[in-house]
XYZ file of N, CA, C and O in Angstrom:
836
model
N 19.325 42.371 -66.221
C 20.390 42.991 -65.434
C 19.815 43.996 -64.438
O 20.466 44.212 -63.416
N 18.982 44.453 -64.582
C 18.470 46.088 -63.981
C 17.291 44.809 -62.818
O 17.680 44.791 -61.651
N 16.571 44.275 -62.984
C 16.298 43.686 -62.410
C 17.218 42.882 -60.844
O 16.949 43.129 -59.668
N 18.135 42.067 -61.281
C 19.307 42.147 -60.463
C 19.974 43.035 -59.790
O 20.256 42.826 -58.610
N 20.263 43.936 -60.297
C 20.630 45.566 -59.625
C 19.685 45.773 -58.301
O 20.052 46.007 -57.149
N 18.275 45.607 -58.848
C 17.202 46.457 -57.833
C 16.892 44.569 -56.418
O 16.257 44.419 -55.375
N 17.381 44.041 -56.900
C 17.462 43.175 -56.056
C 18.381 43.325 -55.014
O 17.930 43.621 -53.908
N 19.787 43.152 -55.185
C 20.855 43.632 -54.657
C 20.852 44.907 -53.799
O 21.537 45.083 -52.792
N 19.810 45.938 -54.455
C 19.948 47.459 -54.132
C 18.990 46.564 -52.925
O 19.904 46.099 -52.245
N 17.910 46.149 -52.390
C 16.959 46.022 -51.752
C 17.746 45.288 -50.358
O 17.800 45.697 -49.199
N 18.351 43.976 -51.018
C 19.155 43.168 -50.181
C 19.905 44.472 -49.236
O 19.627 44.723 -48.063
N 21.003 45.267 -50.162
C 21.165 46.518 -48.945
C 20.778 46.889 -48.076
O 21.213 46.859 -46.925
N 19.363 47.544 -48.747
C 18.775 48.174 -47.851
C 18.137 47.585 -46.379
O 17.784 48.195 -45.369
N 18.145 46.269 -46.673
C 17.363 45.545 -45.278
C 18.784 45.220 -44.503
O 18.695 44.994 -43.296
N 20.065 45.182 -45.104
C 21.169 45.000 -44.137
C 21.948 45.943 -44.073
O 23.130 45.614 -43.977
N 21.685 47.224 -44.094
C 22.321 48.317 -43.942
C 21.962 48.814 -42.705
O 20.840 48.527 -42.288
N 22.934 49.731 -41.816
C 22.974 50.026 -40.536
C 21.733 51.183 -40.107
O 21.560 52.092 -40.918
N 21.116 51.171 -39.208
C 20.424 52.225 -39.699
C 20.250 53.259 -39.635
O 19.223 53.881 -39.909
N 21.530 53.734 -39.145
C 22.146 55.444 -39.498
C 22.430 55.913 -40.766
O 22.560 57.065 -41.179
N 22.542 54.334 -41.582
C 22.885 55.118 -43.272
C 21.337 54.914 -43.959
O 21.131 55.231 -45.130
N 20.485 54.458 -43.255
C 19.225 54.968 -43.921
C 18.859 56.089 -43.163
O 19.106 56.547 -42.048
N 18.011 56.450 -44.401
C 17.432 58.147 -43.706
C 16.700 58.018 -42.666
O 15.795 57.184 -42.686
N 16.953 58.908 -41.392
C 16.422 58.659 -40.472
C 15.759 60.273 -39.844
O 16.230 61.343 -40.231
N 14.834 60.198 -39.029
C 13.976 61.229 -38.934
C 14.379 62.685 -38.205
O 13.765 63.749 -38.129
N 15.743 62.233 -37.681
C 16.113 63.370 -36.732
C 17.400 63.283 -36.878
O 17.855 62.163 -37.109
N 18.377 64.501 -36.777
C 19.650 64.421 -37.034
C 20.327 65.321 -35.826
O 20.127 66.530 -35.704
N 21.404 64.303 -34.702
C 21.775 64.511 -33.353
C 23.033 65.441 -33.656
O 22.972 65.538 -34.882
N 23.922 66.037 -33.323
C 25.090 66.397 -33.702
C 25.934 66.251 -32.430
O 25.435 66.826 -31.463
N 26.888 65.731 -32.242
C 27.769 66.141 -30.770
C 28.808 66.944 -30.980
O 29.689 66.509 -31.722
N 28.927 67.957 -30.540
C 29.618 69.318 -30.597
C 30.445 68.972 -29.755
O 29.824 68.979 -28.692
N 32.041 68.504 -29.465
C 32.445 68.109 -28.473
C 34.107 68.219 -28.781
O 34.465 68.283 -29.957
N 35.046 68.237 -27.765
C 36.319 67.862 -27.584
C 36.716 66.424 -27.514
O 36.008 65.506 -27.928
N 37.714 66.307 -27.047
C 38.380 64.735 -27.342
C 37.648 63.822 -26.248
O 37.844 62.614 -26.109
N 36.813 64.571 -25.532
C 36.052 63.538 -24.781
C 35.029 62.498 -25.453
O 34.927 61.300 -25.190
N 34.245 63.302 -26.451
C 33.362 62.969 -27.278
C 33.893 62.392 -28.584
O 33.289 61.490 -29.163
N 34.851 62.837 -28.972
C 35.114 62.477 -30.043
C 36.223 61.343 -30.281
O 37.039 61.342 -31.203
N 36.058 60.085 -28.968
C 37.009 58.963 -29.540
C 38.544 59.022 -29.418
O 39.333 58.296 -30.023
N 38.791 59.827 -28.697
C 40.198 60.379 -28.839
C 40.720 58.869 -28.217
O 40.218 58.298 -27.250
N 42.087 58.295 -29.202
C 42.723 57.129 -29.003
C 41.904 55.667 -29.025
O 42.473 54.599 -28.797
N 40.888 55.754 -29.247
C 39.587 54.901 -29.573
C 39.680 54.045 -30.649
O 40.085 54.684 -31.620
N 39.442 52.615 -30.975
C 39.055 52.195 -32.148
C 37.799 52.608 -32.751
O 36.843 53.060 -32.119
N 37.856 52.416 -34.101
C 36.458 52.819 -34.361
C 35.209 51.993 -34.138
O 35.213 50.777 -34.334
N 34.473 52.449 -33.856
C 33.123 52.239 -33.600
C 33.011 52.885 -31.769
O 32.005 53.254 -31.163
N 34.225 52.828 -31.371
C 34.470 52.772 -29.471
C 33.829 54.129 -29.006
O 33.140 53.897 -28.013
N 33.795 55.439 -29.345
C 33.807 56.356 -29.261
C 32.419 56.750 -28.729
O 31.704 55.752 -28.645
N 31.687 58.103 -28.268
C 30.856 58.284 -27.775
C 29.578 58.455 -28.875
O 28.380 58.195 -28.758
N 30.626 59.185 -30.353
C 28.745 58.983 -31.119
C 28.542 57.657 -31.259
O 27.407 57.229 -31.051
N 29.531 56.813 -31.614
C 28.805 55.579 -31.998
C 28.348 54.577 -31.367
O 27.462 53.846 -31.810
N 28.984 54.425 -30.118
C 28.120 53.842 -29.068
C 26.769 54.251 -28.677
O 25.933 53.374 -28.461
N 26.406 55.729 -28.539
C 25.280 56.442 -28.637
C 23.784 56.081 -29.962
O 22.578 55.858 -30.067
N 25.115 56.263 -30.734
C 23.973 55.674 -31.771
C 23.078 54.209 -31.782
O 21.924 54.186 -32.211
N 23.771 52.995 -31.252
C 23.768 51.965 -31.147
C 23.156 52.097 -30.448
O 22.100 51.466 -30.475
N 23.385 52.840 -29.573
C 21.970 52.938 -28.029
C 20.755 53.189 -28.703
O 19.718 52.527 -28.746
N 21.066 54.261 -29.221
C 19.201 54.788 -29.657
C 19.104 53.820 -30.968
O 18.246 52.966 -30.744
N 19.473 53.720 -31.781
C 19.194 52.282 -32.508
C 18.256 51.131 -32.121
O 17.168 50.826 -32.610
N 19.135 50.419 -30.853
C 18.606 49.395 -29.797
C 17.250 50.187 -29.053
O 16.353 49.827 -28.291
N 17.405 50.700 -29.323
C 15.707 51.533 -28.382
C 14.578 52.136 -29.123
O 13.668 52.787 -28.611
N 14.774 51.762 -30.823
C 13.812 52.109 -31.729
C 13.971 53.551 -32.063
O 12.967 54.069 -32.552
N 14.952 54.267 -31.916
C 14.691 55.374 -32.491
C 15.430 55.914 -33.373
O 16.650 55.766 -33.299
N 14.746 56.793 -34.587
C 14.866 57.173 -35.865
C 15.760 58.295 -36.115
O 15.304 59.315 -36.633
N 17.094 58.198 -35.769
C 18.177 59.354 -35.454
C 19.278 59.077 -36.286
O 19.089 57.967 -36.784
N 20.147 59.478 -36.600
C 21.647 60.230 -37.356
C 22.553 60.916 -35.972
O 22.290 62.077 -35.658
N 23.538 60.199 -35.238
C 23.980 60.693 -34.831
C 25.853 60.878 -35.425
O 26.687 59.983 -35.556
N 25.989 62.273 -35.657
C 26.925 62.979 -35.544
C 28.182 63.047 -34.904
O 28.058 63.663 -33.845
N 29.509 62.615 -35.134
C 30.502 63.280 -34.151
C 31.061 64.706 -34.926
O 31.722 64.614 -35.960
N 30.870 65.463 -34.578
C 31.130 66.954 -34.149
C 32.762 67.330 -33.361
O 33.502 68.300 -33.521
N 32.901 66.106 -32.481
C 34.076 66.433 -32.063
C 35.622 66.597 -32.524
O 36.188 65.900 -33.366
N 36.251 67.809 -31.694
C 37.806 68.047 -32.107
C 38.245 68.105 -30.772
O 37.770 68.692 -29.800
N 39.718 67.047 -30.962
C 40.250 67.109 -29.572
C 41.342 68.305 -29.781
O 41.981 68.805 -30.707
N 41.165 68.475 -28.291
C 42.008 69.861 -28.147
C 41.004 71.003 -27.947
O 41.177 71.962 -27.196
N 39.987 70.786 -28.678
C 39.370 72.115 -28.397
C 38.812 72.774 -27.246
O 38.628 72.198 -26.175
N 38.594 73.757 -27.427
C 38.013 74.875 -26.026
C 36.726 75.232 -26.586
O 36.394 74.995 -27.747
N 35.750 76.030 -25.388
C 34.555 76.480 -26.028
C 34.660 77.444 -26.894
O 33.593 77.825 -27.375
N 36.273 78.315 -27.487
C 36.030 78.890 -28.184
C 36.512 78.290 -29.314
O 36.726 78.932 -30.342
N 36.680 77.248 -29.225
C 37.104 76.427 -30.827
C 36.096 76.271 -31.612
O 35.838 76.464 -32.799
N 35.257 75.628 -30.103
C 33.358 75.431 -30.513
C 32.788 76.549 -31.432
O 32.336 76.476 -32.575
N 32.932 77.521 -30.657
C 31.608 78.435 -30.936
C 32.410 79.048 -32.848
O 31.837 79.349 -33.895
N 33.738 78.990 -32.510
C 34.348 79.249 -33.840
C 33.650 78.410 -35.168
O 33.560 78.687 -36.364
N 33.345 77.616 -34.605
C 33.489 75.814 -35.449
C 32.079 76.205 -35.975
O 31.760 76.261 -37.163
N 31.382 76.436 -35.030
C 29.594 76.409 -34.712
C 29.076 75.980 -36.053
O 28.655 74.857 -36.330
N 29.188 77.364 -37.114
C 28.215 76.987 -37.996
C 28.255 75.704 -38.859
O 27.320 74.932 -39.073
N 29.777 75.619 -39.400
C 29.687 74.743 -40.033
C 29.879 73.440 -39.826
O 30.042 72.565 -40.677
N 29.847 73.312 -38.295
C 29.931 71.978 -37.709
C 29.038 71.583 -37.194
O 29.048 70.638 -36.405
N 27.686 72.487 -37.674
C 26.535 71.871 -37.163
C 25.287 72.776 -38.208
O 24.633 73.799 -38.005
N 25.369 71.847 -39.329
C 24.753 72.048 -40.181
C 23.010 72.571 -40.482
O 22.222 72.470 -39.542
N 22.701 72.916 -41.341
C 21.316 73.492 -41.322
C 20.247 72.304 -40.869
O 19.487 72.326 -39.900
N 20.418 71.270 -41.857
C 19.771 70.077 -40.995
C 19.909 68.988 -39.703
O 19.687 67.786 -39.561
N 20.362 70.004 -38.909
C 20.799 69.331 -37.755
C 19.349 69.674 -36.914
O 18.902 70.781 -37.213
N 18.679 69.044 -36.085
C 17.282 68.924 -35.615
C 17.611 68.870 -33.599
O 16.638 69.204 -32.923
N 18.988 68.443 -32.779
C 19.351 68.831 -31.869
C 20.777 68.867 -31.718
O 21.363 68.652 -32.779
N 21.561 69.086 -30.664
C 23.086 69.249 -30.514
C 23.402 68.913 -28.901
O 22.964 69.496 -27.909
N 24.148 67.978 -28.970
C 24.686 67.849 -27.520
C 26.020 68.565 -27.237
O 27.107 68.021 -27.433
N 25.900 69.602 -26.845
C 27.129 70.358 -26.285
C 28.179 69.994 -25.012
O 27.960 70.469 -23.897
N 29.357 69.097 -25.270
C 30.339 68.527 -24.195
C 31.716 69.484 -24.751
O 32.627 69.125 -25.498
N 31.541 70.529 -24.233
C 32.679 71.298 -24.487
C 32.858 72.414 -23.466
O 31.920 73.198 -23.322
N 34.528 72.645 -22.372
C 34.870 73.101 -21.238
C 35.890 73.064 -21.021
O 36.662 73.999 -20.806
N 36.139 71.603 -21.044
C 37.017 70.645 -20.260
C 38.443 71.019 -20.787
O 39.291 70.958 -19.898
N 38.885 71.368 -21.945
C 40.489 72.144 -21.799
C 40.547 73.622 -21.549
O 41.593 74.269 -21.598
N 39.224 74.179 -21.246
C 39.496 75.795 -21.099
C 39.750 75.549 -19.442
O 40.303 76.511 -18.909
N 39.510 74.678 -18.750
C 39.538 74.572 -17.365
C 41.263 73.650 -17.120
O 41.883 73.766 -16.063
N 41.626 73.050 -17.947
C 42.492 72.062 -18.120
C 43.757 73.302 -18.201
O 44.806 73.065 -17.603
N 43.625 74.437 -18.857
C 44.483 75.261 -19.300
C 44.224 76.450 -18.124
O 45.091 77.259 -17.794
N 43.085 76.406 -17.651
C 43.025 77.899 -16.292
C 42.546 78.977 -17.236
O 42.848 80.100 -16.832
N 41.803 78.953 -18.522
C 41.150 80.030 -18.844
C 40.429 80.517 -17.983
O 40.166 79.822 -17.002
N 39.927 81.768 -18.083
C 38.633 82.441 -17.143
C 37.551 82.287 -17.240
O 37.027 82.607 -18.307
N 36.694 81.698 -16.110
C 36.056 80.901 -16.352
C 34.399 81.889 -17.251
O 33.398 81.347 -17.719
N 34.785 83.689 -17.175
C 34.164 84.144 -17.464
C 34.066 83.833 -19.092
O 32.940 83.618 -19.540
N 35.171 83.802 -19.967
C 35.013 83.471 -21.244
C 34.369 81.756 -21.371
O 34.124 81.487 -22.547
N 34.277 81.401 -21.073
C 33.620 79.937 -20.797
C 32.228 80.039 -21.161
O 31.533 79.605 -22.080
N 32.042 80.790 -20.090
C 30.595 81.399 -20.024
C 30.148 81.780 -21.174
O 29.353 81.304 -21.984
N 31.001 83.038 -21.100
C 30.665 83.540 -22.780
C 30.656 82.941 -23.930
O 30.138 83.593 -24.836
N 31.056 81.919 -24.192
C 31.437 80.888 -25.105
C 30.001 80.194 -25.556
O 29.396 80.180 -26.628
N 29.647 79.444 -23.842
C 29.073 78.327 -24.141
C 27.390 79.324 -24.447
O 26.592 78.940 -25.303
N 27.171 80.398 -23.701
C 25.684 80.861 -23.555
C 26.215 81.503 -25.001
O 25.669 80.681 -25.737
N 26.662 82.090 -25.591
C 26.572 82.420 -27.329
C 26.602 81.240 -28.157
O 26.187 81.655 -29.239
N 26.840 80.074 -28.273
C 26.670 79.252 -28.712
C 24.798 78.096 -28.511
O 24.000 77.591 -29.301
N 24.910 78.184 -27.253
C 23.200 78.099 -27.137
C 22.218 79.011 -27.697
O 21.104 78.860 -28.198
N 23.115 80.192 -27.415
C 22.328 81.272 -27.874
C 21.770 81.203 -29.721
O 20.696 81.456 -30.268
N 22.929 80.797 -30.159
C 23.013 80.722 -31.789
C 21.854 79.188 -31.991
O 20.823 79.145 -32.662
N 22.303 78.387 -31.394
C 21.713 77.297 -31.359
C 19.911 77.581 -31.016
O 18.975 77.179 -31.706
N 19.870 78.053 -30.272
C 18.416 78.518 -30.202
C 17.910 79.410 -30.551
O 16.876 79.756 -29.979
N 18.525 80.307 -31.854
C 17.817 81.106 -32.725
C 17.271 80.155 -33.861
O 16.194 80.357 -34.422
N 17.876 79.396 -34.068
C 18.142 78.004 -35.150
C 17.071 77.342 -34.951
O 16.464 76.768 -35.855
N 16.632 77.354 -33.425
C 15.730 76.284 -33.095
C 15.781 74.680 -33.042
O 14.982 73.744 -33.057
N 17.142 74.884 -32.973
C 17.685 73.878 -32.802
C 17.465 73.237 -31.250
O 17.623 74.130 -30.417
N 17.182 72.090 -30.716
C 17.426 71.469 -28.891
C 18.365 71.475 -28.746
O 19.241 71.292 -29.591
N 18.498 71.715 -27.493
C 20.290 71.644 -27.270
C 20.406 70.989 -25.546
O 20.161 71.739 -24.600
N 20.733 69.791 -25.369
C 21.899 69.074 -24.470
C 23.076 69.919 -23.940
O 24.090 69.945 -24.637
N 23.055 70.571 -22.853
C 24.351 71.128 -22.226
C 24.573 69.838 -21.206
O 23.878 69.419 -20.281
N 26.121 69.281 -21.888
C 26.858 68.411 -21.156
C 28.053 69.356 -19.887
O 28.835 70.291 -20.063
N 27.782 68.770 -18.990
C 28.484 69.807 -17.876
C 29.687 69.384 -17.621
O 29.935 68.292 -18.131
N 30.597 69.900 -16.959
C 32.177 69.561 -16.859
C 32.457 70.318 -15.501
O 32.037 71.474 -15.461
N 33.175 69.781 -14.262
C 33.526 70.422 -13.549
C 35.297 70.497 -13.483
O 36.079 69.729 -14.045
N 35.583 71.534 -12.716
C 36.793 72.153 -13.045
C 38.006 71.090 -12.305
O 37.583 70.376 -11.396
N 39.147 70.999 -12.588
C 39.751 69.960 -11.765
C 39.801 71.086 -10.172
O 39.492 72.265 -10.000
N 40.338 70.024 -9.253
C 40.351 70.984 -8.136
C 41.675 71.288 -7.653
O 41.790 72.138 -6.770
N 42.804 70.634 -8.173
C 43.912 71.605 -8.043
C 44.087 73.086 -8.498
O 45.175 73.652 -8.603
N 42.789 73.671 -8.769
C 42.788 74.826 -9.910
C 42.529 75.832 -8.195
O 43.166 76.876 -8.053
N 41.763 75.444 -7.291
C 41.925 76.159 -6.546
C 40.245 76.176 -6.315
O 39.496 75.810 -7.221
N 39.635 76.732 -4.741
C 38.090 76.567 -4.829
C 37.389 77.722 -5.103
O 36.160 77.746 -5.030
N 38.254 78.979 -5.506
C 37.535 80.229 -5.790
C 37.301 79.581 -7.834
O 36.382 79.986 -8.545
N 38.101 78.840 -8.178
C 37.893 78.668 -9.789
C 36.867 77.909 -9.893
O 35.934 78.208 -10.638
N 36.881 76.954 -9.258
C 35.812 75.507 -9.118
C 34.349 76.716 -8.889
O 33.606 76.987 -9.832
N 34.246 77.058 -8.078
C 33.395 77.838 -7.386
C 32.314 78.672 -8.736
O 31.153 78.374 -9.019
N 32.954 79.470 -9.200
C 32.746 80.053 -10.611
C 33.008 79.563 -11.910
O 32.824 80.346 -12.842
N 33.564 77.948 -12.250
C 33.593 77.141 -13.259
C 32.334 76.006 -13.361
O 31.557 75.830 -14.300
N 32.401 75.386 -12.222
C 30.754 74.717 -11.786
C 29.703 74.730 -12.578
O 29.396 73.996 -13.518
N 28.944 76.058 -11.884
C 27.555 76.201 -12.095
C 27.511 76.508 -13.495
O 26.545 75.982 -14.046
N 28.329 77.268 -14.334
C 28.013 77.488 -15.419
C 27.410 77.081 -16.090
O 26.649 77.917 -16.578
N 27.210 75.424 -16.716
C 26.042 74.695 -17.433
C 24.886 75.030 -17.070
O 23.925 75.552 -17.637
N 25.135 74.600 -15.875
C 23.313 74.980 -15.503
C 22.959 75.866 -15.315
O 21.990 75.767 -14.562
N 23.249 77.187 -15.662
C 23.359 78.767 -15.350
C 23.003 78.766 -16.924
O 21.778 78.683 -16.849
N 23.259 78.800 -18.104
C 23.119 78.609 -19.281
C 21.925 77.775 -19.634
O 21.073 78.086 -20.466
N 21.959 76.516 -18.803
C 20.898 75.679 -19.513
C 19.676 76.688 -18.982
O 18.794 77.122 -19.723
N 19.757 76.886 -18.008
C 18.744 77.409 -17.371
C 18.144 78.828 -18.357
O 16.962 78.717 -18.685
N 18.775 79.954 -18.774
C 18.351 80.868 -19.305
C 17.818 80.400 -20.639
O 16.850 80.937 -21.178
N 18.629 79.155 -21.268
C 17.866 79.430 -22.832
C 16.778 77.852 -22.688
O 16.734 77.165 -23.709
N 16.128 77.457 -21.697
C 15.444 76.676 -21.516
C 16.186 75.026 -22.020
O 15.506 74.119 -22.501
N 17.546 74.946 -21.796
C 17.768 73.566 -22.547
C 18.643 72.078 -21.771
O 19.536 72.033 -20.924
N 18.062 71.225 -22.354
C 18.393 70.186 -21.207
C 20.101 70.304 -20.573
O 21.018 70.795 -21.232
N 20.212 69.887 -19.537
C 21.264 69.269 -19.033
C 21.723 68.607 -18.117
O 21.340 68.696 -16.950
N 22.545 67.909 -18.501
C 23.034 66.782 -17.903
C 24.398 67.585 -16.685
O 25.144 68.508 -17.012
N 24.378 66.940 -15.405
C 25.249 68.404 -14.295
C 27.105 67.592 -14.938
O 27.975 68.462 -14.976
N 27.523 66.375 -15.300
C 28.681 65.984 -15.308
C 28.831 64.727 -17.019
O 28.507 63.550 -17.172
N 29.324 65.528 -17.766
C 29.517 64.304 -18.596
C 30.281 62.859 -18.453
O 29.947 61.767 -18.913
N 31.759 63.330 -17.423
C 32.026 62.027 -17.168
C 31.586 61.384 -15.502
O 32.254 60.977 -14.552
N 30.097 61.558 -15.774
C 30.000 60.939 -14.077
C 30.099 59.357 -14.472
O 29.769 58.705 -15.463
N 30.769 59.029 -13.107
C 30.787 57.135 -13.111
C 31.961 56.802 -13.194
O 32.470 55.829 -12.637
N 32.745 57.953 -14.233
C 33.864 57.281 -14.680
C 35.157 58.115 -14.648
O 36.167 57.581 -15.106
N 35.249 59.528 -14.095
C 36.083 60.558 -14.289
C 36.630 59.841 -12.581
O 35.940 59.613 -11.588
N 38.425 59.605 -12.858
C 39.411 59.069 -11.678
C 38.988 57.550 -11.093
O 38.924 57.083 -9.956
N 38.743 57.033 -12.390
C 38.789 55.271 -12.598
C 39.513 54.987 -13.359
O 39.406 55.588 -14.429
N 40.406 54.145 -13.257
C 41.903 53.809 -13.949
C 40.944 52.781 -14.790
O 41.230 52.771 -15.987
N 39.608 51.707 -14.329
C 39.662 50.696 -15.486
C 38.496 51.279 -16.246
O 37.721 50.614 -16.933
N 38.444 52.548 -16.063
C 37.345 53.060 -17.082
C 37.877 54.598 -17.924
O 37.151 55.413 -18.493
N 39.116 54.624 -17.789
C 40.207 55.401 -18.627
C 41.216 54.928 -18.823
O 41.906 54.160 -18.153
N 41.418 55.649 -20.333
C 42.995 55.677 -20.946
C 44.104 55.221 -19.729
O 43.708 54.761 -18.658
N 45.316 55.383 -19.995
C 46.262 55.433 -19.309
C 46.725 56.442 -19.156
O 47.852 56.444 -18.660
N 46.090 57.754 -19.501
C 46.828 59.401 -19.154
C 45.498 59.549 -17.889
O 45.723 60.572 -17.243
N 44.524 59.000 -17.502
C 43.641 59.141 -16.496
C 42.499 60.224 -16.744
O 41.682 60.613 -15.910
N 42.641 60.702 -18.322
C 41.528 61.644 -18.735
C 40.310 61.186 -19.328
O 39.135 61.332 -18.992
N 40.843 60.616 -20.259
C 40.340 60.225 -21.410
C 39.427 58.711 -21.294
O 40.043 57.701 -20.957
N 37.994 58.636 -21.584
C 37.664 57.272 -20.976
C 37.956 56.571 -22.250
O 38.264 56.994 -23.365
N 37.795 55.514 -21.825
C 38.444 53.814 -22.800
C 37.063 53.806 -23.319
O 36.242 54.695 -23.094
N 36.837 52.652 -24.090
C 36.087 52.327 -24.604
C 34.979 51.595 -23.249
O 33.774 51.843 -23.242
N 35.412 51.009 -22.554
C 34.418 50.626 -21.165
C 33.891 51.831 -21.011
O 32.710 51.955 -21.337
N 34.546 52.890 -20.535
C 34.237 54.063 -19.884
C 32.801 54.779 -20.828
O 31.659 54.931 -20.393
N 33.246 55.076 -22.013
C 31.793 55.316 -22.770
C 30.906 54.719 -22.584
O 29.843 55.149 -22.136
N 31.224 53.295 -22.971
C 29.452 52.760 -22.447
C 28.884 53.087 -20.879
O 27.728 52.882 -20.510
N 29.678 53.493 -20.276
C 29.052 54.009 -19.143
C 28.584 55.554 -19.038
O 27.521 55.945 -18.556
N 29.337 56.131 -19.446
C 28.474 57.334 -20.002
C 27.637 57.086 -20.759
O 26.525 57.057 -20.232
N 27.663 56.803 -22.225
C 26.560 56.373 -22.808
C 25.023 55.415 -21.845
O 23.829 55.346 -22.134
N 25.660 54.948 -20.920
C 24.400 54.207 -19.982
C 23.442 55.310 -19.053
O 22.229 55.238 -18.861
N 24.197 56.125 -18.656
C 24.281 57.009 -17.546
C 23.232 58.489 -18.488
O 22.161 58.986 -18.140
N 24.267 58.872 -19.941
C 23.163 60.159 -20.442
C 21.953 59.795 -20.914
O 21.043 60.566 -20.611
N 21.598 58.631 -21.718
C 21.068 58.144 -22.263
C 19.600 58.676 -22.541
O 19.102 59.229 -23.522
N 19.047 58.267 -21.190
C 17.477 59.283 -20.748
C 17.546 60.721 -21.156
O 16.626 61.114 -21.874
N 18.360 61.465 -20.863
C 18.231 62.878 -20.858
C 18.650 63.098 -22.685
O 18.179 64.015 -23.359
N 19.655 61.991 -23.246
C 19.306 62.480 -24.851
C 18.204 62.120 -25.251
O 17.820 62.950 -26.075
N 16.984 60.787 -25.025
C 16.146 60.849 -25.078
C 15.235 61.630 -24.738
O 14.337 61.740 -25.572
N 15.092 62.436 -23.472
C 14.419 63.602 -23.763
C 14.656 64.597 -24.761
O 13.829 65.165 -25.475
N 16.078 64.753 -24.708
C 16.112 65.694 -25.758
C 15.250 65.574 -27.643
O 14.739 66.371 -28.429
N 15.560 63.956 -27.598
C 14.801 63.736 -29.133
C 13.709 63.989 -29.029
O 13.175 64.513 -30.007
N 12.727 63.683 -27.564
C 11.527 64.260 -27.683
C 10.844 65.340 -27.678
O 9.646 65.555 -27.865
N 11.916 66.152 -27.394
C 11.926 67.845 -27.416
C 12.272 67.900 -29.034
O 11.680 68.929 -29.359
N 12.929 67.350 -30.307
C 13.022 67.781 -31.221
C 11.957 67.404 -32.040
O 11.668 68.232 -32.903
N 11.210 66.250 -32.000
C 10.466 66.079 -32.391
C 8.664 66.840 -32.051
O 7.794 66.973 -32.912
N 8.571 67.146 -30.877
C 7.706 68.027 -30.544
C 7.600 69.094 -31.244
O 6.592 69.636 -31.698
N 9.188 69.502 -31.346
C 9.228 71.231 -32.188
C 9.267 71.952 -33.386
O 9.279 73.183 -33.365
């Protein structure tokens, strides 16, 4: 019997996915309903398409969804610790997009996202700043001072970023939902096509460190 068992157990293991075997680096996506599948079937969503990417490209990762829709960067930074665990090895940060959606200031934004890198890089954790620009009915003095922020952040705590998470696909009807926010399942794989390189740098920044 035990013999049979460890057969079976083996058979698993060679057809099991290979995010549920242990894998060498663990990704987290810290994100709002952009990231996190919002109205999505499963598998459609941005970690798991992501994963499938780096999968298909040989590499030894655990990726994470992290995401809550609705949230703001201060849901994030609220969320932080325990949504991004001690063994987490990098973090892709896609979180903005309803503090701008709602007309918060874009100064708490700021504050949000650079204390949260900040925490993140005491940790030593890599960190991916996914960027978001402001809609422009908000007016061009908001845009103006909502913008640069990612890269104003990435820039001080040394960490990658990407300038637009939904480039390609942000005001394409066949690569979003039907509310015109939210991308479809097409729409991810195009993000997912588009970040791809720059999360790969990032794994090679975690593994270096």
């Amino acid at each position: 019997m035990k013999r049979y068992l460890a057969v079976f157990g083996l058979i698993g293991l060679l057809y099991a996915p290979a995010a549920a075997i242990a894998a060498d680096l663990k990704l987290v996506v810290l994100g709002d309903s952009l990231s996190a599948g919002y109205q999505l079937a499963a598998g459609e969503g941005f970690p798991e398409q992501l994963q499938r990417a780096l999968d298909e490209r040989g590499h030894s990762v655990e990726v994470v969804n992290a995401g809550v829709s609705g949230d703001t960067t201060s849901g994030g930074l609220s969320r932080l610790d325990w949504s991004v665990g001690p063994d987490a090895d990098a973090v892709i940060v896609e979180l903005g997009a309803n503090d701008a959606l709602r007309g918060l200031p874009p100064e708490t934004t700021r504050s949000n996202l650079t204390e949260i890198t900040k925490r993140l890089n005491e940790r030593g954790v890599e960190v991916l700043i996914a960027g978001m620009l402001a809609p422009r009915n908000l007016g061009a003095d908001y845009a103006e001072a909502f913008d640069p922020i990612y890269g104003d952040v990435a820039g001080e705590f040394g960490a990658l970023y990407y300038p637009f998470f939904l480039d390609g696909v942000a005001l394409d009807p066949d690569l979003n939902l039907a509310d015109g926010i939210h991308p479809n399942a097409d729409g991810v794989a195009v993000i997912v096509d588009r970040i791809l390189p720059t999360v790969e740098a990032l794994l090679d920044k975690a593994k270096s460190s």
